[in-house]
Amino acid sequence: MKKILLILLTFFTLSICFSCSTPETRAKSNTDKRAQALENLGNAYMQEGKLQDGLETLLEAYKINPDSANLNHKIALIYREMGRYDLSLTFFQKALALQPRFPEVQNNLGTLYYLMGKWDLALEYFGKAAMDDLYKTPHFAYNNMGLIHHGMGRFQEAIINFKKALSHFPTFSVCYKNLGISYEAMAKNQEAINAYQDAIKFSTV
């Protein structure tokens, strides 16, 4: 009798759990899955360099899930690559409004401002990304800040930032090259030679 009662109770419990899955929740689940599938496809198009296909696919996903920070970020990246900077800025800003602590977006927004010639804003957002301990690749942000300082003729500031980048990623070949260029601009030729040699040494790492 106890076994029968246990089986009945188990069946009753399972029945309650299954009853929680309503047609509405199942429909939402299917919609979420479609949005994610579209986002994955759009990302694959991006990786293949098929920007228009990627954009159209991601915008279709956006119609379903406009409040995804990741999705807004990816759309912003495509618009930036297409040179459509105003639209790119709109989607970067929305991504940060949805998820204020998103250093990858901050670094990429900094790159957009750099391309738009707004170097002070670029430095601001690169700095925010670099200082965020959630950011797994701060060397990119420091290298970017170094490039801007170099472009503004602030070679010592450029060197400081390139060295910060290398402290996070000691085999960053491109950064050694940039460091060498800044040293050369300051007529520090031996330091430039050393940096260029390191750039060559780590170019195959």
mmCIF file of C-alpha atoms in Angstrom:
data_model
loop_
_atom_site.group_PDB
_atom_site.id
_atom_site.type_symbol
_atom_site.label_atom_id
_atom_site.label_comp_id
_atom_site.label_asym_id
_atom_site.label_seq_id
_atom_site.Cartn_x
_atom_site.Cartn_y
_atom_site.Cartn_z
ATOM 1 C CA MET A 1 0.000 0.000 0.000
ATOM 2 C CA LYS A 2 2.841 2.344 0.859
ATOM 3 C CA LYS A 3 4.455 1.654 -2.514
ATOM 4 C CA ILE A 4 1.222 2.425 -4.324
ATOM 5 C CA LEU A 5 0.815 5.637 -2.364
ATOM 6 C CA LEU A 6 4.404 6.679 -3.132
ATOM 7 C CA ILE A 7 3.919 6.067 -6.845
ATOM 8 C CA LEU A 8 0.692 8.032 -6.853
ATOM 9 C CA LEU A 9 2.287 10.941 -5.024
ATOM 10 C CA THR A 10 5.218 10.946 -7.442
ATOM 11 C CA PHE A 11 2.877 10.916 -10.413
ATOM 12 C CA PHE A 12 0.851 13.739 -8.890
ATOM 13 C CA THR A 13 4.006 15.818 -8.346
ATOM 14 C CA LEU A 14 5.143 15.277 -11.920
ATOM 15 C CA SER A 15 1.705 16.233 -13.148
ATOM 16 C CA ILE A 16 1.960 19.517 -11.284
ATOM 17 C CA CYS A 17 5.387 20.238 -12.806
ATOM 18 C CA PHE A 18 4.213 19.529 -16.331
ATOM 19 C CA SER A 19 1.144 21.684 -15.827
ATOM 20 C CA CYS A 20 3.476 24.657 -15.243
ATOM 21 C CA SER A 21 4.426 24.594 -18.925
ATOM 22 C CA THR A 22 1.580 26.598 -20.431
ATOM 23 C CA PRO A 23 1.105 27.310 -24.139
ATOM 24 C CA GLU A 24 2.264 30.874 -23.464
ATOM 25 C CA THR A 25 5.546 29.806 -21.830
ATOM 26 C CA ARG A 26 6.190 27.252 -24.570
ATOM 27 C CA ALA A 27 5.586 29.914 -27.221
ATOM 28 C CA LYS A 28 7.987 32.304 -25.466
ATOM 29 C CA SER A 29 10.595 29.565 -25.242
ATOM 30 C CA ASN A 30 10.299 28.908 -28.969
ATOM 31 C CA THR A 31 10.558 32.627 -29.709
ATOM 32 C CA ASP A 32 13.675 32.935 -27.541
ATOM 33 C CA LYS A 33 15.219 29.951 -29.308
ATOM 34 C CA ARG A 34 14.509 31.506 -32.702
ATOM 35 C CA ALA A 35 16.094 34.803 -31.638
ATOM 36 C CA GLN A 36 19.194 32.980 -30.383
ATOM 37 C CA ALA A 37 19.427 30.913 -33.559
ATOM 38 C CA LEU A 38 19.207 34.067 -35.679
ATOM 39 C CA GLU A 39 21.870 35.737 -33.539
ATOM 40 C CA ASN A 40 24.168 32.728 -33.955
ATOM 41 C CA LEU A 41 23.636 32.749 -37.716
ATOM 42 C CA GLY A 42 24.242 36.483 -37.923
ATOM 43 C CA ASN A 43 27.446 36.082 -35.943
ATOM 44 C CA ALA A 44 28.605 33.343 -38.326
ATOM 45 C CA TYR A 45 27.971 35.642 -41.287
ATOM 46 C CA MET A 46 30.040 38.325 -39.533
ATOM 47 C CA GLN A 47 32.934 35.922 -39.057
ATOM 48 C CA GLU A 48 32.816 35.111 -42.769
ATOM 49 C CA GLY A 49 32.856 38.799 -43.670
ATOM 50 C CA LYS A 50 29.315 38.675 -45.064
ATOM 51 C CA LEU A 51 28.305 41.897 -43.375
ATOM 52 C CA GLN A 52 25.025 42.563 -45.181
ATOM 53 C CA ASP A 53 23.763 39.030 -44.568
ATOM 54 C CA GLY A 54 24.888 39.296 -40.961
ATOM 55 C CA LEU A 55 23.181 42.636 -40.483
ATOM 56 C CA GLU A 56 19.873 41.498 -41.961
ATOM 57 C CA THR A 57 19.883 38.365 -39.809
ATOM 58 C CA LEU A 58 20.762 40.211 -36.604
ATOM 59 C CA LEU A 59 18.117 42.857 -37.262
ATOM 60 C CA GLU A 60 15.572 40.053 -37.598
ATOM 61 C CA ALA A 61 16.694 38.758 -34.201
ATOM 62 C CA TYR A 62 16.505 42.323 -32.863
ATOM 63 C CA LYS A 63 12.807 42.499 -33.742
ATOM 64 C CA ILE A 64 12.283 39.566 -31.380
ATOM 65 C CA ASN A 65 14.724 40.552 -28.649
ATOM 66 C CA PRO A 66 15.549 44.290 -28.766
ATOM 67 C CA ASP A 67 16.717 44.356 -25.146
ATOM 68 C CA SER A 68 19.731 42.091 -25.578
ATOM 69 C CA ALA A 69 22.952 44.001 -24.892
ATOM 70 C CA ASN A 70 24.969 41.395 -26.806
ATOM 71 C CA LEU A 71 22.732 41.668 -29.850
ATOM 72 C CA ASN A 72 22.874 45.471 -29.853
ATOM 73 C CA HIS A 73 26.660 45.228 -29.578
ATOM 74 C CA LYS A 74 26.944 42.937 -32.602
ATOM 75 C CA ILE A 75 24.703 45.152 -34.725
ATOM 76 C CA ALA A 76 26.811 48.162 -33.720
ATOM 77 C CA LEU A 77 29.972 46.341 -34.815
ATOM 78 C CA ILE A 78 28.559 45.591 -38.260
ATOM 79 C CA TYR A 79 27.380 49.161 -38.793
ATOM 80 C CA ARG A 80 30.850 50.364 -37.760
ATOM 81 C CA GLU A 81 32.516 48.041 -40.262
ATOM 82 C CA MET A 82 30.156 49.347 -42.937
ATOM 83 C CA GLY A 83 31.139 52.923 -42.129
ATOM 84 C CA ARG A 84 27.634 53.778 -40.938
ATOM 85 C CA TYR A 85 28.889 55.449 -37.802
ATOM 86 C CA ASP A 86 25.700 57.182 -36.657
ATOM 87 C CA LEU A 87 23.765 53.916 -36.579
ATOM 88 C CA SER A 88 26.709 52.158 -34.975
ATOM 89 C CA LEU A 89 26.783 54.780 -32.222
ATOM 90 C CA THR A 90 23.058 54.332 -31.574
ATOM 91 C CA PHE A 91 23.405 50.594 -31.019
ATOM 92 C CA PHE A 92 26.593 50.893 -28.933
ATOM 93 C CA GLN A 93 24.855 53.400 -26.670
ATOM 94 C CA LYS A 94 21.802 51.174 -26.318
ATOM 95 C CA ALA A 95 24.005 48.187 -25.446
ATOM 96 C CA LEU A 96 25.588 50.202 -22.632
ATOM 97 C CA ALA A 97 22.201 51.487 -21.467
ATOM 98 C CA LEU A 98 21.067 47.877 -21.142
ATOM 99 C CA GLN A 99 24.320 46.703 -19.534
ATOM 100 C CA PRO A 100 26.364 49.638 -18.195
ATOM 101 C CA ARG A 101 29.305 47.471 -17.152
ATOM 102 C CA PHE A 102 30.278 45.963 -20.502
ATOM 103 C CA PRO A 103 33.983 46.684 -21.162
ATOM 104 C CA GLU A 104 34.036 45.018 -24.583
ATOM 105 C CA VAL A 105 31.391 47.483 -25.739
ATOM 106 C CA GLN A 106 33.300 50.379 -24.175
ATOM 107 C CA ASN A 107 36.484 49.424 -26.016
ATOM 108 C CA ASN A 108 34.646 49.025 -29.316
ATOM 109 C CA LEU A 109 32.789 52.294 -28.786
ATOM 110 C CA GLY A 110 36.173 53.903 -28.170
ATOM 111 C CA THR A 111 37.300 52.591 -31.553
ATOM 112 C CA LEU A 112 34.208 54.102 -33.164
ATOM 113 C CA TYR A 113 34.922 57.494 -31.608
ATOM 114 C CA TYR A 114 38.512 57.199 -32.844
ATOM 115 C CA LEU A 115 37.270 56.567 -36.385
ATOM 116 C CA MET A 116 34.918 59.536 -36.051
ATOM 117 C CA GLY A 117 37.843 61.759 -35.056
ATOM 118 C CA LYS A 118 36.523 62.230 -31.509
ATOM 119 C CA TRP A 119 39.766 61.264 -29.825
ATOM 120 C CA ASP A 120 38.981 62.604 -26.351
ATOM 121 C CA LEU A 121 35.838 60.474 -26.191
ATOM 122 C CA ALA A 122 37.805 57.534 -27.558
ATOM 123 C CA LEU A 123 40.344 57.880 -24.740
ATOM 124 C CA GLU A 124 37.534 58.091 -22.196
ATOM 125 C CA TYR A 125 35.948 54.824 -23.277
ATOM 126 C CA PHE A 126 39.229 52.993 -23.779
ATOM 127 C CA GLY A 127 40.133 54.053 -20.244
ATOM 128 C CA LYS A 128 36.852 52.758 -18.828
ATOM 129 C CA ALA A 129 37.380 49.398 -20.502
ATOM 130 C CA ALA A 130 41.013 49.099 -19.414
ATOM 131 C CA MET A 131 40.221 49.807 -15.761
ATOM 132 C CA ASP A 132 37.367 47.306 -15.527
ATOM 133 C CA ASP A 133 38.562 44.088 -13.899
ATOM 134 C CA LEU A 134 35.853 42.203 -15.809
ATOM 135 C CA TYR A 135 37.679 42.954 -19.063
ATOM 136 C CA LYS A 136 39.707 39.923 -20.074
ATOM 137 C CA THR A 137 41.776 41.734 -22.738
ATOM 138 C CA PRO A 138 42.745 45.137 -21.274
ATOM 139 C CA HIS A 139 45.893 45.132 -23.426
ATOM 140 C CA PHE A 140 43.707 46.041 -26.410
ATOM 141 C CA ALA A 141 42.381 49.143 -24.659
ATOM 142 C CA TYR A 142 45.835 50.247 -23.459
ATOM 143 C CA ASN A 143 47.292 49.723 -26.931
ATOM 144 C CA ASN A 144 44.454 51.781 -28.405
ATOM 145 C CA MET A 145 45.112 54.595 -25.930
ATOM 146 C CA GLY A 146 48.777 54.469 -26.856
ATOM 147 C CA LEU A 147 47.926 54.867 -30.534
ATOM 148 C CA ILE A 148 45.794 57.934 -29.847
ATOM 149 C CA HIS A 149 48.428 59.571 -27.650
ATOM 150 C CA HIS A 150 51.013 58.922 -30.359
ATOM 151 C CA GLY A 151 48.722 60.437 -32.987
ATOM 152 C CA MET A 152 48.368 63.529 -30.796
ATOM 153 C CA GLY A 153 52.141 63.834 -30.494
ATOM 154 C CA ARG A 154 52.148 62.779 -26.840
ATOM 155 C CA PHE A 155 54.831 60.155 -27.287
ATOM 156 C CA GLN A 156 55.689 59.667 -23.615
ATOM 157 C CA GLU A 157 52.023 59.009 -22.789
ATOM 158 C CA ALA A 158 51.898 56.613 -25.715
ATOM 159 C CA ILE A 159 54.900 54.697 -24.361
ATOM 160 C CA ILE A 160 53.325 54.480 -20.895
ATOM 161 C CA ASN A 161 50.161 52.957 -22.329
ATOM 162 C CA PHE A 162 51.996 50.555 -24.625
ATOM 163 C CA LYS A 163 53.982 49.325 -21.618
ATOM 164 C CA LYS A 164 50.759 48.852 -19.648
ATOM 165 C CA ALA A 165 49.398 46.778 -22.522
ATOM 166 C CA LEU A 166 52.543 44.648 -22.513
ATOM 167 C CA SER A 167 52.336 44.163 -18.748
ATOM 168 C CA HIS A 168 49.002 42.413 -19.356
ATOM 169 C CA PHE A 169 50.096 40.570 -22.494
ATOM 170 C CA PRO A 170 53.911 40.292 -22.749
ATOM 171 C CA THR A 171 53.869 38.612 -26.184
ATOM 172 C CA PHE A 172 51.748 41.307 -27.885
ATOM 173 C CA SER A 173 53.851 41.683 -31.037
ATOM 174 C CA VAL A 174 51.928 44.590 -32.590
ATOM 175 C CA CYS A 175 52.244 46.566 -29.382
ATOM 176 C CA TYR A 176 56.044 46.177 -29.414
ATOM 177 C CA LYS A 177 56.038 47.601 -32.941
ATOM 178 C CA ASN A 178 53.915 50.551 -31.791
ATOM 179 C CA LEU A 179 56.228 51.047 -28.826
ATOM 180 C CA GLY A 180 59.205 51.117 -31.171
ATOM 181 C CA ILE A 181 57.560 53.775 -33.339
ATOM 182 C CA SER A 182 56.965 55.990 -30.304
ATOM 183 C CA TYR A 183 60.544 55.528 -29.102
ATOM 184 C CA GLU A 184 61.785 56.384 -32.580
ATOM 185 C CA ALA A 185 59.659 59.552 -32.591
ATOM 186 C CA MET A 186 61.497 60.586 -29.404
ATOM 187 C CA ALA A 187 64.880 59.763 -30.978
ATOM 188 C CA LYS A 188 65.388 56.955 -28.457
ATOM 189 C CA ASN A 189 66.904 54.738 -31.089
ATOM 190 C CA GLN A 190 68.276 51.910 -28.949
ATOM 191 C CA GLU A 191 64.943 51.517 -27.159
ATOM 192 C CA ALA A 192 63.232 51.510 -30.550
ATOM 193 C CA ILE A 193 65.584 48.784 -31.811
ATOM 194 C CA ASN A 194 64.886 46.666 -28.730
ATOM 195 C CA ALA A 195 61.129 47.055 -29.187
ATOM 196 C CA TYR A 196 61.307 46.165 -32.885
ATOM 197 C CA GLN A 197 63.381 43.088 -32.065
ATOM 198 C CA ASP A 198 60.747 41.984 -29.554
ATOM 199 C CA ALA A 199 58.049 42.571 -32.167
ATOM 200 C CA ILE A 200 59.880 40.185 -34.498
ATOM 201 C CA LYS A 201 60.536 37.660 -31.724
ATOM 202 C CA PHE A 202 56.882 37.439 -30.725
ATOM 203 C CA SER A 203 55.391 37.765 -34.212
ATOM 204 C CA THR A 204 55.015 33.988 -34.508
ATOM 205 C CA VAL A 205 53.751 33.399 -30.960
#
